[in-house]
PDB file of C-alpha atoms and ligand atoms in Angstrom:
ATOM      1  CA  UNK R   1     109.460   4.694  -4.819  1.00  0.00           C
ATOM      2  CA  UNK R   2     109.038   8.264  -3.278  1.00  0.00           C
ATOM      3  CA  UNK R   3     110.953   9.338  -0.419  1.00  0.00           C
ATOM      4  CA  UNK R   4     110.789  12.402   1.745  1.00  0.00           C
ATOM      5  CA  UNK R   5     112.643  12.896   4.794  1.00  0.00           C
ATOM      6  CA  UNK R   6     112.892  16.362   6.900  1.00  0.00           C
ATOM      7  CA  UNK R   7     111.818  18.225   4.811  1.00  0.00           C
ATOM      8  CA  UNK R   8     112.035  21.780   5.152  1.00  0.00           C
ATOM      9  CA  UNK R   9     110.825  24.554   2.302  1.00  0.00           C
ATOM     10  CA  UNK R  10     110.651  28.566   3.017  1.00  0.00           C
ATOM     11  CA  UNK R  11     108.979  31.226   1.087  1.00  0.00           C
ATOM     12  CA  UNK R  12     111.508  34.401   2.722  1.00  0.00           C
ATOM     13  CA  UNK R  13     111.372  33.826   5.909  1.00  0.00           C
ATOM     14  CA  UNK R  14     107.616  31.568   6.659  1.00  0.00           C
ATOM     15  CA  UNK R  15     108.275  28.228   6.676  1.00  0.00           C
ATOM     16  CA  UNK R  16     105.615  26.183   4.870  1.00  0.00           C
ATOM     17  CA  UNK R  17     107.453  22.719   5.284  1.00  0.00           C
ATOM     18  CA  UNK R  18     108.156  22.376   8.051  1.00  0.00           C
ATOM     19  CA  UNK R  19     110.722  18.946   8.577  1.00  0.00           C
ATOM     20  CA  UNK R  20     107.914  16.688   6.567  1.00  0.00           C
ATOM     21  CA  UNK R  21     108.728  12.971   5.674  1.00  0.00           C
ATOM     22  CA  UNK R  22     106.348  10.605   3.832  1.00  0.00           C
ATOM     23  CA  UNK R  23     106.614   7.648   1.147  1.00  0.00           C
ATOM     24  CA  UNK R  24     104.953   6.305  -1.520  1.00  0.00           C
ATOM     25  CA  UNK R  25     105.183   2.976  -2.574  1.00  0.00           C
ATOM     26  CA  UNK R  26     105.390   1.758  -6.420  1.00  0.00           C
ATOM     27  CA  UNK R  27     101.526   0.779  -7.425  1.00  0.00           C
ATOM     28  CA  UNK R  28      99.909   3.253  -4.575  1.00  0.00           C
ATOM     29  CA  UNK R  29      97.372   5.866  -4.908  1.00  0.00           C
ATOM     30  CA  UNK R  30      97.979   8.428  -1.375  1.00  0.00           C
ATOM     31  CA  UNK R  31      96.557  10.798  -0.906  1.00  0.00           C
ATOM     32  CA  UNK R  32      97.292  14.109   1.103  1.00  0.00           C
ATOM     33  CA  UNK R  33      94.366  15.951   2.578  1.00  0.00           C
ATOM     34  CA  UNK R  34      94.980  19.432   4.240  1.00  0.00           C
ATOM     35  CA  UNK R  35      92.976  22.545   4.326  1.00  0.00           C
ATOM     36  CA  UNK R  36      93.925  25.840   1.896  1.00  0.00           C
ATOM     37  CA  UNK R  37      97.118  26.999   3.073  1.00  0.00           C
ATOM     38  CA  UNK R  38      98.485  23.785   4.988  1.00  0.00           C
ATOM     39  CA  UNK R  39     101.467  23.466   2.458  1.00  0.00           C
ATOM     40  CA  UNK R  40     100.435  21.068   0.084  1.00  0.00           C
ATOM     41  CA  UNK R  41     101.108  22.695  -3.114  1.00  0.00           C
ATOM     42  CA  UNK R  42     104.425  23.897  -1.319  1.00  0.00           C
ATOM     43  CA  UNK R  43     104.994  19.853  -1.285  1.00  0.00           C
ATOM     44  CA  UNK R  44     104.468  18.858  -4.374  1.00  0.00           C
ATOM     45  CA  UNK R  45     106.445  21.862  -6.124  1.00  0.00           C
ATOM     46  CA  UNK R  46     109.275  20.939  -3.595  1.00  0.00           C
ATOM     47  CA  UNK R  47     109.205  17.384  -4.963  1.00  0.00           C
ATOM     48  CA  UNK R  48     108.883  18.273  -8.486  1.00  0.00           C
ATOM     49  CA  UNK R  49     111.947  20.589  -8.304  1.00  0.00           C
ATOM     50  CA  UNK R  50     109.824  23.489  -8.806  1.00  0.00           C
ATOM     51  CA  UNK R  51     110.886  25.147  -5.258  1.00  0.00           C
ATOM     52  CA  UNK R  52     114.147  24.269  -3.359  1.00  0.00           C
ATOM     53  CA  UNK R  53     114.414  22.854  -0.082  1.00  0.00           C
ATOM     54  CA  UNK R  54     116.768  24.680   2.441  1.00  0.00           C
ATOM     55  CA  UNK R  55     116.934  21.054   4.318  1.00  0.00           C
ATOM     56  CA  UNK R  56     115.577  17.600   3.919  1.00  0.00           C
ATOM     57  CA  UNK R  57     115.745  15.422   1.120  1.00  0.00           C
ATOM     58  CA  UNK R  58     113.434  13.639  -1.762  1.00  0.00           C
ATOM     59  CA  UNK R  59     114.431  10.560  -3.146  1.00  0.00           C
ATOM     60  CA  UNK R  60     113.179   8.705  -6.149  1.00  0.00           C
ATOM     61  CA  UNK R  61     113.729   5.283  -6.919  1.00  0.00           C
ATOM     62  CA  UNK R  62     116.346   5.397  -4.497  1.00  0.00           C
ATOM     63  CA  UNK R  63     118.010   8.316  -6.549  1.00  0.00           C
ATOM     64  CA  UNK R  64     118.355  11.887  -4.380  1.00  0.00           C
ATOM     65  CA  UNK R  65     116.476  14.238  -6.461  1.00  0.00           C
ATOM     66  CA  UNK R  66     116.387  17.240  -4.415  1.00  0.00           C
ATOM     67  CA  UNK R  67     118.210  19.995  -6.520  1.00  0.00           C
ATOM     68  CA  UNK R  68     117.596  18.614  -9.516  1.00  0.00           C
ATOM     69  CA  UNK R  69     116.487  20.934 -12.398  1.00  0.00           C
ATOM     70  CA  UNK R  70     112.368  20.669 -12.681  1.00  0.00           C
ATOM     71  CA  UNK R  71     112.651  19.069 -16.194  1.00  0.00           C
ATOM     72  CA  UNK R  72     115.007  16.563 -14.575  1.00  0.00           C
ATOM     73  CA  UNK R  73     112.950  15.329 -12.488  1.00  0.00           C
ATOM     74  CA  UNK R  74     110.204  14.806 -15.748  1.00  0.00           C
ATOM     75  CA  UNK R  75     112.914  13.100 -17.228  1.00  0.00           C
ATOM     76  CA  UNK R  76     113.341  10.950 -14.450  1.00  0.00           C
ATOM     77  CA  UNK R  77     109.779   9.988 -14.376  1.00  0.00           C
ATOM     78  CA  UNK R  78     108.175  12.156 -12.509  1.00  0.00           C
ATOM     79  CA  UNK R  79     105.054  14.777 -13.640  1.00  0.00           C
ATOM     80  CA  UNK R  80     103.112  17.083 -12.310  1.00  0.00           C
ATOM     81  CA  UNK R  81      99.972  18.549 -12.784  1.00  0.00           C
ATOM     82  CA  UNK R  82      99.613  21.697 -11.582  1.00  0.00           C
ATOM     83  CA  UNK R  83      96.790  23.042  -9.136  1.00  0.00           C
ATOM     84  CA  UNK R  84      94.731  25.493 -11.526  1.00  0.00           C
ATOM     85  CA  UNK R  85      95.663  23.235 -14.677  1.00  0.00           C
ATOM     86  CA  UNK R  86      97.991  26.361 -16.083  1.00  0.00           C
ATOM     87  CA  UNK R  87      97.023  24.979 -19.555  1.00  0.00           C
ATOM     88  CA  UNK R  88      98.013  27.605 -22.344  1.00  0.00           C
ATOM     89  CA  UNK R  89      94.459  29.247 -23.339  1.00  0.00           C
ATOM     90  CA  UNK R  90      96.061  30.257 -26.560  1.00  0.00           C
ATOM     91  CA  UNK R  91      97.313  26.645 -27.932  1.00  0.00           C
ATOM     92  CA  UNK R  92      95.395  24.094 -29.488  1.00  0.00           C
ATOM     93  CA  UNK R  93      94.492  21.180 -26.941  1.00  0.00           C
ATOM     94  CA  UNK R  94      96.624  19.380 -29.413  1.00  0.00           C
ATOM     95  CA  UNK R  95      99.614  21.411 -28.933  1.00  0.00           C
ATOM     96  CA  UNK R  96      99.314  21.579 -25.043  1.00  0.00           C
ATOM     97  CA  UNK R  97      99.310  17.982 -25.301  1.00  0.00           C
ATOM     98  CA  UNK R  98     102.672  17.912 -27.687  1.00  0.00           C
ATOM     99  CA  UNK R  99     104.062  20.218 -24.934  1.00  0.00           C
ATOM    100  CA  UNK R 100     103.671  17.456 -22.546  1.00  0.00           C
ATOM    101  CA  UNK R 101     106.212  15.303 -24.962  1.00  0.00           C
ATOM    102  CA  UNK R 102     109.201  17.691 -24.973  1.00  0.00           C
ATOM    103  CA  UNK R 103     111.501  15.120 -24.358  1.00  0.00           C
ATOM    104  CA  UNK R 104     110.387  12.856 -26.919  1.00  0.00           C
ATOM    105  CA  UNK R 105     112.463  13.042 -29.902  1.00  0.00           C
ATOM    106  CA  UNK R 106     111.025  10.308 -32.044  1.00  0.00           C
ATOM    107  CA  UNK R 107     108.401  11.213 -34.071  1.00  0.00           C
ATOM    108  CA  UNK R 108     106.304   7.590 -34.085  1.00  0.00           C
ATOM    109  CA  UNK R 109     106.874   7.363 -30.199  1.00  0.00           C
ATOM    110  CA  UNK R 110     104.925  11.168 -29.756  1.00  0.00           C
ATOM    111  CA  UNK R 111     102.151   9.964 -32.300  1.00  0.00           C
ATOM    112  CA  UNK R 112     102.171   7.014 -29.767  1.00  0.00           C
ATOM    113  CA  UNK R 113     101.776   9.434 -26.761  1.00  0.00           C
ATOM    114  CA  UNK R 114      99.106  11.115 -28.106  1.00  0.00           C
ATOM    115  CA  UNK R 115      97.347   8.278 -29.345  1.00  0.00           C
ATOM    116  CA  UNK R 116      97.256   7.337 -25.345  1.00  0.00           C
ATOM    117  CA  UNK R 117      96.066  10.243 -24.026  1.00  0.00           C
ATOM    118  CA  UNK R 118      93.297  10.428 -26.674  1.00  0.00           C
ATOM    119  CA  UNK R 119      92.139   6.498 -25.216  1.00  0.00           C
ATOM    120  CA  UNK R 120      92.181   7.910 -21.626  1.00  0.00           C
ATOM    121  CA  UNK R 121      90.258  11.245 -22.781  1.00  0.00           C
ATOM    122  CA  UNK R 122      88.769  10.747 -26.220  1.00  0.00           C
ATOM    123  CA  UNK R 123      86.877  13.937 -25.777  1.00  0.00           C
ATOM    124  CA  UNK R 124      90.444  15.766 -26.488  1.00  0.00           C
ATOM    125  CA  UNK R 125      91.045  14.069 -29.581  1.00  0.00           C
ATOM    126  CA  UNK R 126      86.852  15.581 -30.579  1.00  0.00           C
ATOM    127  CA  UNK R 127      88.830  18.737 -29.432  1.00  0.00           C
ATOM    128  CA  UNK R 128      92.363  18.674 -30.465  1.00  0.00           C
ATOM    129  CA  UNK R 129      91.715  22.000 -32.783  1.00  0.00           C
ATOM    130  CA  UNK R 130      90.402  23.881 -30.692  1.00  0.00           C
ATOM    131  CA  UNK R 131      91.741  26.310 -28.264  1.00  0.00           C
ATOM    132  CA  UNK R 132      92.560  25.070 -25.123  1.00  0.00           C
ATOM    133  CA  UNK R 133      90.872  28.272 -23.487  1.00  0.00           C
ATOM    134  CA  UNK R 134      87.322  26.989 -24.889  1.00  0.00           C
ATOM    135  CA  UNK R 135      87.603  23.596 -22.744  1.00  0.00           C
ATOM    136  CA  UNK R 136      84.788  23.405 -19.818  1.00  0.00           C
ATOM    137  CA  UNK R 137      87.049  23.312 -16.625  1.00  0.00           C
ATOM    138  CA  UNK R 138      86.660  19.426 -16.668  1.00  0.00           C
ATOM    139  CA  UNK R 139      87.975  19.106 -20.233  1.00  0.00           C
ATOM    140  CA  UNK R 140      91.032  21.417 -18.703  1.00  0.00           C
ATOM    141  CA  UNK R 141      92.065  19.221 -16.138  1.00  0.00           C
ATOM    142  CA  UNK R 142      91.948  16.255 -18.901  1.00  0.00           C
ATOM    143  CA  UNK R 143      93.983  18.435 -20.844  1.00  0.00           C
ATOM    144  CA  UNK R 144      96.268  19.005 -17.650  1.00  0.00           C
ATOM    145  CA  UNK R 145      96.537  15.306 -17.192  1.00  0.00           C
ATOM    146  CA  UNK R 146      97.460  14.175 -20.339  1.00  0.00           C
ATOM    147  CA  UNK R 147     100.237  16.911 -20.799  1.00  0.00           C
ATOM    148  CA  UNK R 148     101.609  15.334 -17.876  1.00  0.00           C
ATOM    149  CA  UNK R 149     100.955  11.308 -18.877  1.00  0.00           C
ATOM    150  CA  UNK R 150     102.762  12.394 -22.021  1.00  0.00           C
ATOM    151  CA  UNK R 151     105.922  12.002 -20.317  1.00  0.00           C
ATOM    152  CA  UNK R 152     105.234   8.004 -19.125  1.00  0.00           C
ATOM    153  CA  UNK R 153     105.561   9.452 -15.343  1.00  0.00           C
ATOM    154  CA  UNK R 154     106.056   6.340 -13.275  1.00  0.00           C
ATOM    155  CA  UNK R 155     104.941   8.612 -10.447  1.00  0.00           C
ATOM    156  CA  UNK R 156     102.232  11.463 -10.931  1.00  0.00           C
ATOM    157  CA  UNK R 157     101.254  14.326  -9.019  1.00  0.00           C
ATOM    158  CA  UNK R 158      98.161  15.258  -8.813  1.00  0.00           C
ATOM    159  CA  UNK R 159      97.200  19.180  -7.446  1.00  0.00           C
ATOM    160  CA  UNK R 160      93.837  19.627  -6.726  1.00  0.00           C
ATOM    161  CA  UNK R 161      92.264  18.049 -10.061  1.00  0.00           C
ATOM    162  CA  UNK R 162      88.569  18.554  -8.594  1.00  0.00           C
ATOM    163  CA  UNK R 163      89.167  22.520  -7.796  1.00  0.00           C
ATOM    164  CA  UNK R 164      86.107  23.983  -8.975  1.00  0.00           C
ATOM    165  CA  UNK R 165      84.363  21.102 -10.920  1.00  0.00           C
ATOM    166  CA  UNK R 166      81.171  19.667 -10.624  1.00  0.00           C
ATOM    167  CA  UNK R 167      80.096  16.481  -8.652  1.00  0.00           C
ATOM    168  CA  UNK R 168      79.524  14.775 -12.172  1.00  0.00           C
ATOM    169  CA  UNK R 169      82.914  15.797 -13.595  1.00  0.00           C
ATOM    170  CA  UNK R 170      84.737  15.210 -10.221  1.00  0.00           C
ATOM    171  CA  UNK R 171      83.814  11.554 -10.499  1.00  0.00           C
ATOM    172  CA  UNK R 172      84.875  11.033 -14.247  1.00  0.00           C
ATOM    173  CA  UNK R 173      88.181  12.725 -13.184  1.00  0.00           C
ATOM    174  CA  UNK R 174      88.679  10.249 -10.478  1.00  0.00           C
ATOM    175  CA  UNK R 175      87.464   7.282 -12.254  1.00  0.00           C
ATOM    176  CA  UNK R 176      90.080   7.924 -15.051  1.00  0.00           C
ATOM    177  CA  UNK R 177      92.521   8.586 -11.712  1.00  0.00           C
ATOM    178  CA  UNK R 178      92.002   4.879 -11.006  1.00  0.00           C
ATOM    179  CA  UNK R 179      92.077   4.040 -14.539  1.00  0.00           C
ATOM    180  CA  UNK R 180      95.670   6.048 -15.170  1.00  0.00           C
ATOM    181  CA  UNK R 181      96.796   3.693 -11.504  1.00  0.00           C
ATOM    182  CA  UNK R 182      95.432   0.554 -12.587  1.00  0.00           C
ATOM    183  CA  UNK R 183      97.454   0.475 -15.603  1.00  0.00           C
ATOM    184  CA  UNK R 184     100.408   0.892 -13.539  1.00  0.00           C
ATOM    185  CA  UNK R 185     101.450   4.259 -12.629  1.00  0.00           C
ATOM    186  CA  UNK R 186     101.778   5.687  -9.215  1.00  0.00           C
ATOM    187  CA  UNK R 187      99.976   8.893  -8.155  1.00  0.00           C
ATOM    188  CA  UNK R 188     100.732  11.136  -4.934  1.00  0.00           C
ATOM    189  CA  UNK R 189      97.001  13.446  -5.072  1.00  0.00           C
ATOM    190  CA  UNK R 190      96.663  16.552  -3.597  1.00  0.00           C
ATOM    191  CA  UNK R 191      92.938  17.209  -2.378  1.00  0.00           C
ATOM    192  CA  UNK R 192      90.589  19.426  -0.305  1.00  0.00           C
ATOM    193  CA  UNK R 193      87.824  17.059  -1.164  1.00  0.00           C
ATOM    194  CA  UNK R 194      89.112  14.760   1.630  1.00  0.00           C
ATOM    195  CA  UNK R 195      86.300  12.248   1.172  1.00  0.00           C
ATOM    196  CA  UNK R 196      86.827  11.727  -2.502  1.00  0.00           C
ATOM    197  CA  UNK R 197      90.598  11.669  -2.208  1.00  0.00           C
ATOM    198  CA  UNK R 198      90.963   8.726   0.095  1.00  0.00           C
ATOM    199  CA  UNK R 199      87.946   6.942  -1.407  1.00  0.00           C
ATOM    200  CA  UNK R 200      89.831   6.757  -4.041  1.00  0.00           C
ATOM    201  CA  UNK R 201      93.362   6.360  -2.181  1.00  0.00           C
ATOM    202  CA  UNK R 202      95.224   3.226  -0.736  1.00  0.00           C
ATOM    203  CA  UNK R 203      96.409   5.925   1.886  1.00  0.00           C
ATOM    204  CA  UNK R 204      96.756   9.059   3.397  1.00  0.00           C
ATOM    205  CA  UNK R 205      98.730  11.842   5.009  1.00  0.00           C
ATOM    206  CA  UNK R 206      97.224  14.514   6.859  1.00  0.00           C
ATOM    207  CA  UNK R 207      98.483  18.165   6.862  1.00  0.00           C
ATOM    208  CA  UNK R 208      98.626  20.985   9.171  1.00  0.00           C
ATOM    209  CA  UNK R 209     100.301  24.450   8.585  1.00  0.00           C
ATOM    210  CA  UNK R 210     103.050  22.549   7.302  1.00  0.00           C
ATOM    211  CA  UNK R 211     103.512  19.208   9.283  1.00  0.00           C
ATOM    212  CA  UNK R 212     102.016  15.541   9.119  1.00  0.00           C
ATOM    213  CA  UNK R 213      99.985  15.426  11.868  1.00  0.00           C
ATOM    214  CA  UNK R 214      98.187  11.742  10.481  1.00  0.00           C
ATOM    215  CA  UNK R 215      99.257   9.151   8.283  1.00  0.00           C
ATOM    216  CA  UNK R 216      97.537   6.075   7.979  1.00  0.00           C
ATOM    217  CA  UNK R 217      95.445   3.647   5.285  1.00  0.00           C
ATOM    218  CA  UNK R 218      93.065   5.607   3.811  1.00  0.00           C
ATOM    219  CA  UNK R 219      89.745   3.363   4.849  1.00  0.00           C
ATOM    220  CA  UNK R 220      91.148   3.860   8.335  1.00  0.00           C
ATOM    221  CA  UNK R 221      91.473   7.915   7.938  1.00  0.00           C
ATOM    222  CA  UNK R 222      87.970   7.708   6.355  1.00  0.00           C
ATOM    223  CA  UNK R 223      86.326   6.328   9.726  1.00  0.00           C
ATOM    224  CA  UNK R 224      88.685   8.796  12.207  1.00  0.00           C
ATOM    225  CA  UNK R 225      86.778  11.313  14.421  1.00  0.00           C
ATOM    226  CA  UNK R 226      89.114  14.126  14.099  1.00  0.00           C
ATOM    227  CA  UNK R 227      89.312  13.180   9.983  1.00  0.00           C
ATOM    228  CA  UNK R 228      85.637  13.023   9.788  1.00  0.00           C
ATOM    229  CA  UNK R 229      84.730  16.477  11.924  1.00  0.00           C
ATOM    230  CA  UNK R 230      87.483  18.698  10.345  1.00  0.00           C
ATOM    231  CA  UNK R 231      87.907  17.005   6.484  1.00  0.00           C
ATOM    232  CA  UNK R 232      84.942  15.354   5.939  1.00  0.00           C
ATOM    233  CA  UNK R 233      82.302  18.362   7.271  1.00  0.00           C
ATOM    234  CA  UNK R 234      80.774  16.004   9.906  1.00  0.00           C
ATOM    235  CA  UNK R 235      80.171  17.370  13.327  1.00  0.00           C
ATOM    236  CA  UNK R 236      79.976  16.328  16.913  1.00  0.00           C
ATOM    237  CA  UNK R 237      82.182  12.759  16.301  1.00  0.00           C
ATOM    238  CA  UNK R 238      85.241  13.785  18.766  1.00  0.00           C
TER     239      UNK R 238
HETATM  240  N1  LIG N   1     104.529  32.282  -3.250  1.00  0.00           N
HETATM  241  C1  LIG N   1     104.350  32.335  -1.930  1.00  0.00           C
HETATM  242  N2  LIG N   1     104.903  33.320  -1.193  1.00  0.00           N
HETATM  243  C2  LIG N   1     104.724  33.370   0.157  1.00  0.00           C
HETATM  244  N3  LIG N   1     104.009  32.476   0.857  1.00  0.00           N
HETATM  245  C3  LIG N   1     103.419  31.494   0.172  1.00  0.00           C
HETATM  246  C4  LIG N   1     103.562  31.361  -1.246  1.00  0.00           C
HETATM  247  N4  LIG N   1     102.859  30.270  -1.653  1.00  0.00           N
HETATM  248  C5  LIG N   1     102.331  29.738  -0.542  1.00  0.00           C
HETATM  249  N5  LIG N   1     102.661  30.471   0.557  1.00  0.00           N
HETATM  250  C6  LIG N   1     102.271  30.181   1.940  1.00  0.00           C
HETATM  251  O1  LIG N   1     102.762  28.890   2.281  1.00  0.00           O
HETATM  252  C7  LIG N   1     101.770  28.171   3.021  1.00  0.00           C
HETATM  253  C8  LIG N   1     101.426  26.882   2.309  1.00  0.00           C
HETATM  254  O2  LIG N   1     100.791  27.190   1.057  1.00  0.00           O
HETATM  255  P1  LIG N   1     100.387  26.079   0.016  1.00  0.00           P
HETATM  256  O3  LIG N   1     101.476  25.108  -0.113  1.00  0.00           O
HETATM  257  O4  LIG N   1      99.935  26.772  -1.215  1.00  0.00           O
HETATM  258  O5  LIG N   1      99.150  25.385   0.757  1.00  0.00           O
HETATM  259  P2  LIG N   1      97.983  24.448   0.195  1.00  0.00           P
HETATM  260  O6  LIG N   1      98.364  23.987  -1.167  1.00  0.00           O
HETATM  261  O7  LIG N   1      97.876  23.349   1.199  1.00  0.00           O
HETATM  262  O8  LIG N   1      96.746  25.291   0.169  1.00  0.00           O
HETATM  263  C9  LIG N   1     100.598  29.118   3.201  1.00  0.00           C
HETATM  264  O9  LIG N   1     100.738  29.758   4.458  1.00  0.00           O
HETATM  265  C10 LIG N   1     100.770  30.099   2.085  1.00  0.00           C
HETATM  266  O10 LIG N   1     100.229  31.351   2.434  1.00  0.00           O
HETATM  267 MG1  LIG N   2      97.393  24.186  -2.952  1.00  0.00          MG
END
């Protein structure tokens, strides 16, 4: 479904991609694992049309997509949810959810939107009045989440949805994960909770300072030495 081949992306002159490739098949949860600054966020805004790539390309459903316009890329089904949620504070949660729908045109078919993110996260319909700035961080990255589901993404992107969240709320956000999968969508998640991410993943890449250095089914990643000592915090396995 997802396809991305030498892929190179700069910020001036550092190179934070640096010639990546990985896929994602239709159906798959994978996961990519990397620590703060390896270029994951760099990856997913590259995909999403966010930043350019000076080489390389991304295809989608066997479409190039590389140097499409960000909101063509929505259009074409894919959506991302961005690492810090970047909700707007100063919107309703029901309006950052309507944002989410931009392309939608027909009135009954955004009711319908809504009406699905409100099954996956009913405590946003409880909310939809209120400020979005008054959410717990765990109701943000709901809020996050369904912006992004409003635009039926076949494939999602997923940056960092456990950042700063409790143990409790980090396992509601990746039960509904599973849920949002199991119903048929495809999700590429960003994590630095390694353990959670491919516990929850059918597979995984593993970044450093820009490359794949490990790719592999995520059980498999779970029960590597290297994976374990530097992603998983346990020592003396090498
Ligand atoms: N806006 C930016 N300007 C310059 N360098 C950046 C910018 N954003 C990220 N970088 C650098 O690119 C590299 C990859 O960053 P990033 O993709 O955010 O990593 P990750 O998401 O894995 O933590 C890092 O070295 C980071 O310092
Ligand atoms: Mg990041």
């Amino acid at each position: 479904m997802l396809k991305v081949k030498d892929l190179r992306t700069f910020y001036r002159s550092i190179e934070a991609l640096k010639s990546v490739s990985m896929e994602v098949e239709e159906g798959e949860i994978v996961a990519l694992i990397g620590a703060n600054g390896a270029g994951k966020t760099t990856m997913l805004m590259t995909i999403s049309g966010m930043l350019r790539a000076r080489s390389g390309l991304v295809e989608f459903s066997g479409k190039r997509i590389d140097g499409l316009k960000p909101h063509e890329i929505v259009r074409l089904g894919i959506s991302q949810v961005p690492e810090g949620r970047r909700i707007f504070p100063g919107l309703t949660v029901l309006e950052n959810i309507e944002l989410g729908g931009f392309m939608v045109k027909d009135k009954k078919e955004l009711l319908n939107r809504i009406e699905m993110v409100y099954a996956y996260f009913p405590v946003l319909k409880e909310r939809s009045s209120q400020f979005g700035g008054t959410l717990s961080g765990g109701e943000q990255q709901m809020l996050a989440i369904g912006r992004a589901l409003m635009a039926r993404p076949r494939l999602l992107l997923l940056d960092e949805p456990s950042l700063g969240l409790a143990p409790l709320m980090v396992a509601r956000i990746f039960e509904i994960i599973r849920k949002i999968n199991n119903e048929g969508n495809t999700i590429l998640l960003v994590e630095q909770n390694a353990r959670a991410a491919l516990e929850l993943a059918h597979r995984g890449y593993v970044m450093e300072t820009g490359r794949i250095v490990m790719t592999d089914r995520a059980e498999r990643l779970l029960q590597d030495s290297r994976v374990r000592e530097t992603y998983l915090g346990e020592r003396g396995l090498a």
